[in-house]
Amino acid sequence: DQASVSIVLDSCGHNGYMHRAPSIWNWLKRTGFELNTNNYNSYIECLCRIPGRVGWDRALSLMKEDMRAPGDEISDKPLIEEKTFNTLISFAKKKQFEEAEIKKLEAWKEQCIK
């Protein structure tokens, strides 16, 4: 079920198995498993835990491409929540991204989450 998927993805992220999460995610997508917003948030956090910038960039792309902003009722994609933005912002700060990039993400959050 969806709760179990989030637990597995969280476990990958917190226990140093981030490299396994993409194959799990791709398998779930291939099999047509109905992923919810919490599953996406768990996977985004797991990707953000990958050292360096590559995982964070993949997480941001996933949010932009596979999730929908609040107010977009036409799409059946999972909803971007405040938690989604907060996860990306928090890891951007931990990874010491440039302040301008963090501010841009914070502004986008304010625009989407009203």
PDB file of C-alpha atoms in Angstrom:
ATOM      1  CA  ASP A   1       0.000   0.000   0.000  1.00  0.00           C
ATOM      2  CA  GLN A   2       0.977   3.666  -0.221  1.00  0.00           C
ATOM      3  CA  ALA A   3       2.009   3.913   3.437  1.00  0.00           C
ATOM      4  CA  SER A   4       4.431   1.009   2.966  1.00  0.00           C
ATOM      5  CA  VAL A   5       5.934   2.681  -0.102  1.00  0.00           C
ATOM      6  CA  SER A   6       6.653   5.847   1.892  1.00  0.00           C
ATOM      7  CA  ILE A   7       8.197   3.785   4.697  1.00  0.00           C
ATOM      8  CA  VAL A   8      10.508   1.988   2.249  1.00  0.00           C
ATOM      9  CA  LEU A   9      11.573   5.253   0.571  1.00  0.00           C
ATOM     10  CA  ASP A  10      12.107   6.953   3.948  1.00  0.00           C
ATOM     11  CA  SER A  11      14.160   3.972   5.077  1.00  0.00           C
ATOM     12  CA  CYS A  12      16.323   4.181   1.945  1.00  0.00           C
ATOM     13  CA  GLY A  13      16.994   7.861   2.601  1.00  0.00           C
ATOM     14  CA  HIS A  14      17.706   7.600   6.313  1.00  0.00           C
ATOM     15  CA  ASN A  15      19.863   4.476   6.118  1.00  0.00           C
ATOM     16  CA  GLY A  16      22.193   5.319   3.247  1.00  0.00           C
ATOM     17  CA  TYR A  17      20.441   3.325   0.530  1.00  0.00           C
ATOM     18  CA  MET A  18      19.498   6.308  -1.645  1.00  0.00           C
ATOM     19  CA  HIS A  19      20.983   4.493  -4.663  1.00  0.00           C
ATOM     20  CA  ARG A  20      18.240   1.843  -4.391  1.00  0.00           C
ATOM     21  CA  ALA A  21      15.316   4.265  -4.322  1.00  0.00           C
ATOM     22  CA  PRO A  22      15.293   5.135  -8.071  1.00  0.00           C
ATOM     23  CA  SER A  23      14.947   1.486  -9.098  1.00  0.00           C
ATOM     24  CA  ILE A  24      12.128   1.011  -6.571  1.00  0.00           C
ATOM     25  CA  TRP A  25      10.450   4.196  -7.836  1.00  0.00           C
ATOM     26  CA  ASN A  26      10.800   3.191 -11.484  1.00  0.00           C
ATOM     27  CA  TRP A  27       9.380  -0.262 -10.757  1.00  0.00           C
ATOM     28  CA  LEU A  28       6.363   1.274  -9.000  1.00  0.00           C
ATOM     29  CA  LYS A  29       5.778   3.635 -11.935  1.00  0.00           C
ATOM     30  CA  ARG A  30       6.157   0.805 -14.486  1.00  0.00           C
ATOM     31  CA  THR A  31       3.648  -1.396 -12.687  1.00  0.00           C
ATOM     32  CA  GLY A  32       1.079   1.411 -12.540  1.00  0.00           C
ATOM     33  CA  PHE A  33       1.099   1.664  -8.747  1.00  0.00           C
ATOM     34  CA  GLU A  34      -1.005   4.651  -7.648  1.00  0.00           C
ATOM     35  CA  LEU A  35       1.514   6.926  -5.946  1.00  0.00           C
ATOM     36  CA  ASN A  36       0.193   9.671  -3.679  1.00  0.00           C
ATOM     37  CA  THR A  37       1.641  13.007  -2.588  1.00  0.00           C
ATOM     38  CA  ASN A  38       3.245  11.480   0.504  1.00  0.00           C
ATOM     39  CA  ASN A  39       5.035   8.917  -1.688  1.00  0.00           C
ATOM     40  CA  TYR A  40       6.370  11.758  -3.838  1.00  0.00           C
ATOM     41  CA  ASN A  41       7.461  13.717  -0.763  1.00  0.00           C
ATOM     42  CA  SER A  42       9.269  10.657   0.611  1.00  0.00           C
ATOM     43  CA  TYR A  43      11.055  10.069  -2.685  1.00  0.00           C
ATOM     44  CA  ILE A  44      11.960  13.757  -3.021  1.00  0.00           C
ATOM     45  CA  GLU A  45      13.480  13.732   0.468  1.00  0.00           C
ATOM     46  CA  CYS A  46      15.384  10.540  -0.325  1.00  0.00           C
ATOM     47  CA  LEU A  47      16.805  12.093  -3.499  1.00  0.00           C
ATOM     48  CA  CYS A  48      17.780  15.230  -1.573  1.00  0.00           C
ATOM     49  CA  ARG A  49      19.826  13.082   0.814  1.00  0.00           C
ATOM     50  CA  ILE A  50      22.148  12.001  -2.004  1.00  0.00           C
ATOM     51  CA  PRO A  51      25.455  13.815  -1.407  1.00  0.00           C
ATOM     52  CA  GLY A  52      26.126  16.779  -3.656  1.00  0.00           C
ATOM     53  CA  ARG A  53      23.703  18.422  -5.970  1.00  0.00           C
ATOM     54  CA  VAL A  54      22.596  15.722  -8.433  1.00  0.00           C
ATOM     55  CA  GLY A  55      19.913  14.185  -6.211  1.00  0.00           C
ATOM     56  CA  TRP A  56      18.503  17.574  -5.253  1.00  0.00           C
ATOM     57  CA  ASP A  57      18.272  18.589  -8.910  1.00  0.00           C
ATOM     58  CA  ARG A  58      16.471  15.319  -9.704  1.00  0.00           C
ATOM     59  CA  ALA A  59      14.058  15.982  -6.833  1.00  0.00           C
ATOM     60  CA  LEU A  60      13.278  19.477  -8.128  1.00  0.00           C
ATOM     61  CA  SER A  61      12.703  18.139 -11.648  1.00  0.00           C
ATOM     62  CA  LEU A  62      10.387  15.461 -10.288  1.00  0.00           C
ATOM     63  CA  MET A  63       8.325  18.075  -8.472  1.00  0.00           C
ATOM     64  CA  LYS A  64       8.125  20.323 -11.536  1.00  0.00           C
ATOM     65  CA  GLU A  65       7.311  17.563 -14.031  1.00  0.00           C
ATOM     66  CA  ASP A  66       5.282  14.983 -12.117  1.00  0.00           C
ATOM     67  CA  MET A  67       3.338  17.017  -9.558  1.00  0.00           C
ATOM     68  CA  ARG A  68       0.699  19.725  -9.828  1.00  0.00           C
ATOM     69  CA  ALA A  69       0.512  23.100  -8.176  1.00  0.00           C
ATOM     70  CA  PRO A  70      -2.408  23.890  -5.860  1.00  0.00           C
ATOM     71  CA  GLY A  71      -5.299  25.237  -7.883  1.00  0.00           C
ATOM     72  CA  ASP A  72      -4.541  23.048 -10.896  1.00  0.00           C
ATOM     73  CA  GLU A  73      -7.657  20.900 -10.661  1.00  0.00           C
ATOM     74  CA  ILE A  74      -7.453  19.654 -14.259  1.00  0.00           C
ATOM     75  CA  SER A  75      -4.459  17.414 -13.662  1.00  0.00           C
ATOM     76  CA  ASP A  76      -4.608  14.085 -11.855  1.00  0.00           C
ATOM     77  CA  LYS A  77      -0.972  14.444 -10.772  1.00  0.00           C
ATOM     78  CA  PRO A  78      -0.179  14.430  -7.043  1.00  0.00           C
ATOM     79  CA  LEU A  79      -0.444  17.816  -5.360  1.00  0.00           C
ATOM     80  CA  ILE A  80       2.624  19.854  -4.435  1.00  0.00           C
ATOM     81  CA  GLU A  81       2.318  20.605  -0.734  1.00  0.00           C
ATOM     82  CA  GLU A  82       4.070  23.070   1.523  1.00  0.00           C
ATOM     83  CA  LYS A  83       6.070  20.073   2.818  1.00  0.00           C
ATOM     84  CA  THR A  84       7.346  19.422  -0.717  1.00  0.00           C
ATOM     85  CA  PHE A  85       8.759  22.941  -0.975  1.00  0.00           C
ATOM     86  CA  ASN A  86      10.053  22.917   2.603  1.00  0.00           C
ATOM     87  CA  THR A  87      12.004  19.718   1.964  1.00  0.00           C
ATOM     88  CA  LEU A  88      13.708  21.187  -1.097  1.00  0.00           C
ATOM     89  CA  ILE A  89      14.411  24.501   0.641  1.00  0.00           C
ATOM     90  CA  SER A  90      15.774  22.818   3.761  1.00  0.00           C
ATOM     91  CA  PHE A  91      18.199  20.643   1.807  1.00  0.00           C
ATOM     92  CA  ALA A  92      19.226  23.568  -0.410  1.00  0.00           C
ATOM     93  CA  LYS A  93      20.230  25.423   2.759  1.00  0.00           C
ATOM     94  CA  LYS A  94      22.030  22.382   4.218  1.00  0.00           C
ATOM     95  CA  LYS A  95      23.921  21.951   0.957  1.00  0.00           C
ATOM     96  CA  GLN A  96      24.791  25.671   1.023  1.00  0.00           C
ATOM     97  CA  PHE A  97      23.245  26.585  -2.316  1.00  0.00           C
ATOM     98  CA  GLU A  98      23.482  30.212  -3.344  1.00  0.00           C
ATOM     99  CA  GLU A  99      21.071  32.490  -1.519  1.00  0.00           C
ATOM    100  CA  ALA A 100      19.519  33.714  -4.788  1.00  0.00           C
ATOM    101  CA  GLU A 101      18.503  30.179  -5.715  1.00  0.00           C
ATOM    102  CA  ILE A 102      16.960  29.573  -2.302  1.00  0.00           C
ATOM    103  CA  LYS A 103      15.083  32.892  -2.467  1.00  0.00           C
ATOM    104  CA  LYS A 104      13.721  31.966  -5.905  1.00  0.00           C
ATOM    105  CA  LEU A 105      12.397  28.666  -4.552  1.00  0.00           C
ATOM    106  CA  GLU A 106      10.906  30.417  -1.510  1.00  0.00           C
ATOM    107  CA  ALA A 107       9.164  32.935  -3.781  1.00  0.00           C
ATOM    108  CA  TRP A 108       7.756  30.115  -5.913  1.00  0.00           C
ATOM    109  CA  LYS A 109       6.497  28.455  -2.720  1.00  0.00           C
ATOM    110  CA  GLU A 110       4.735  31.660  -1.648  1.00  0.00           C
ATOM    111  CA  GLN A 111       3.140  31.958  -5.077  1.00  0.00           C
ATOM    112  CA  CYS A 112       1.877  28.360  -5.047  1.00  0.00           C
ATOM    113  CA  ILE A 113       0.967  27.909  -1.383  1.00  0.00           C
ATOM    114  CA  LYS A 114      -1.426  30.694  -0.485  1.00  0.00           C
TER     115      LYS A 114
END
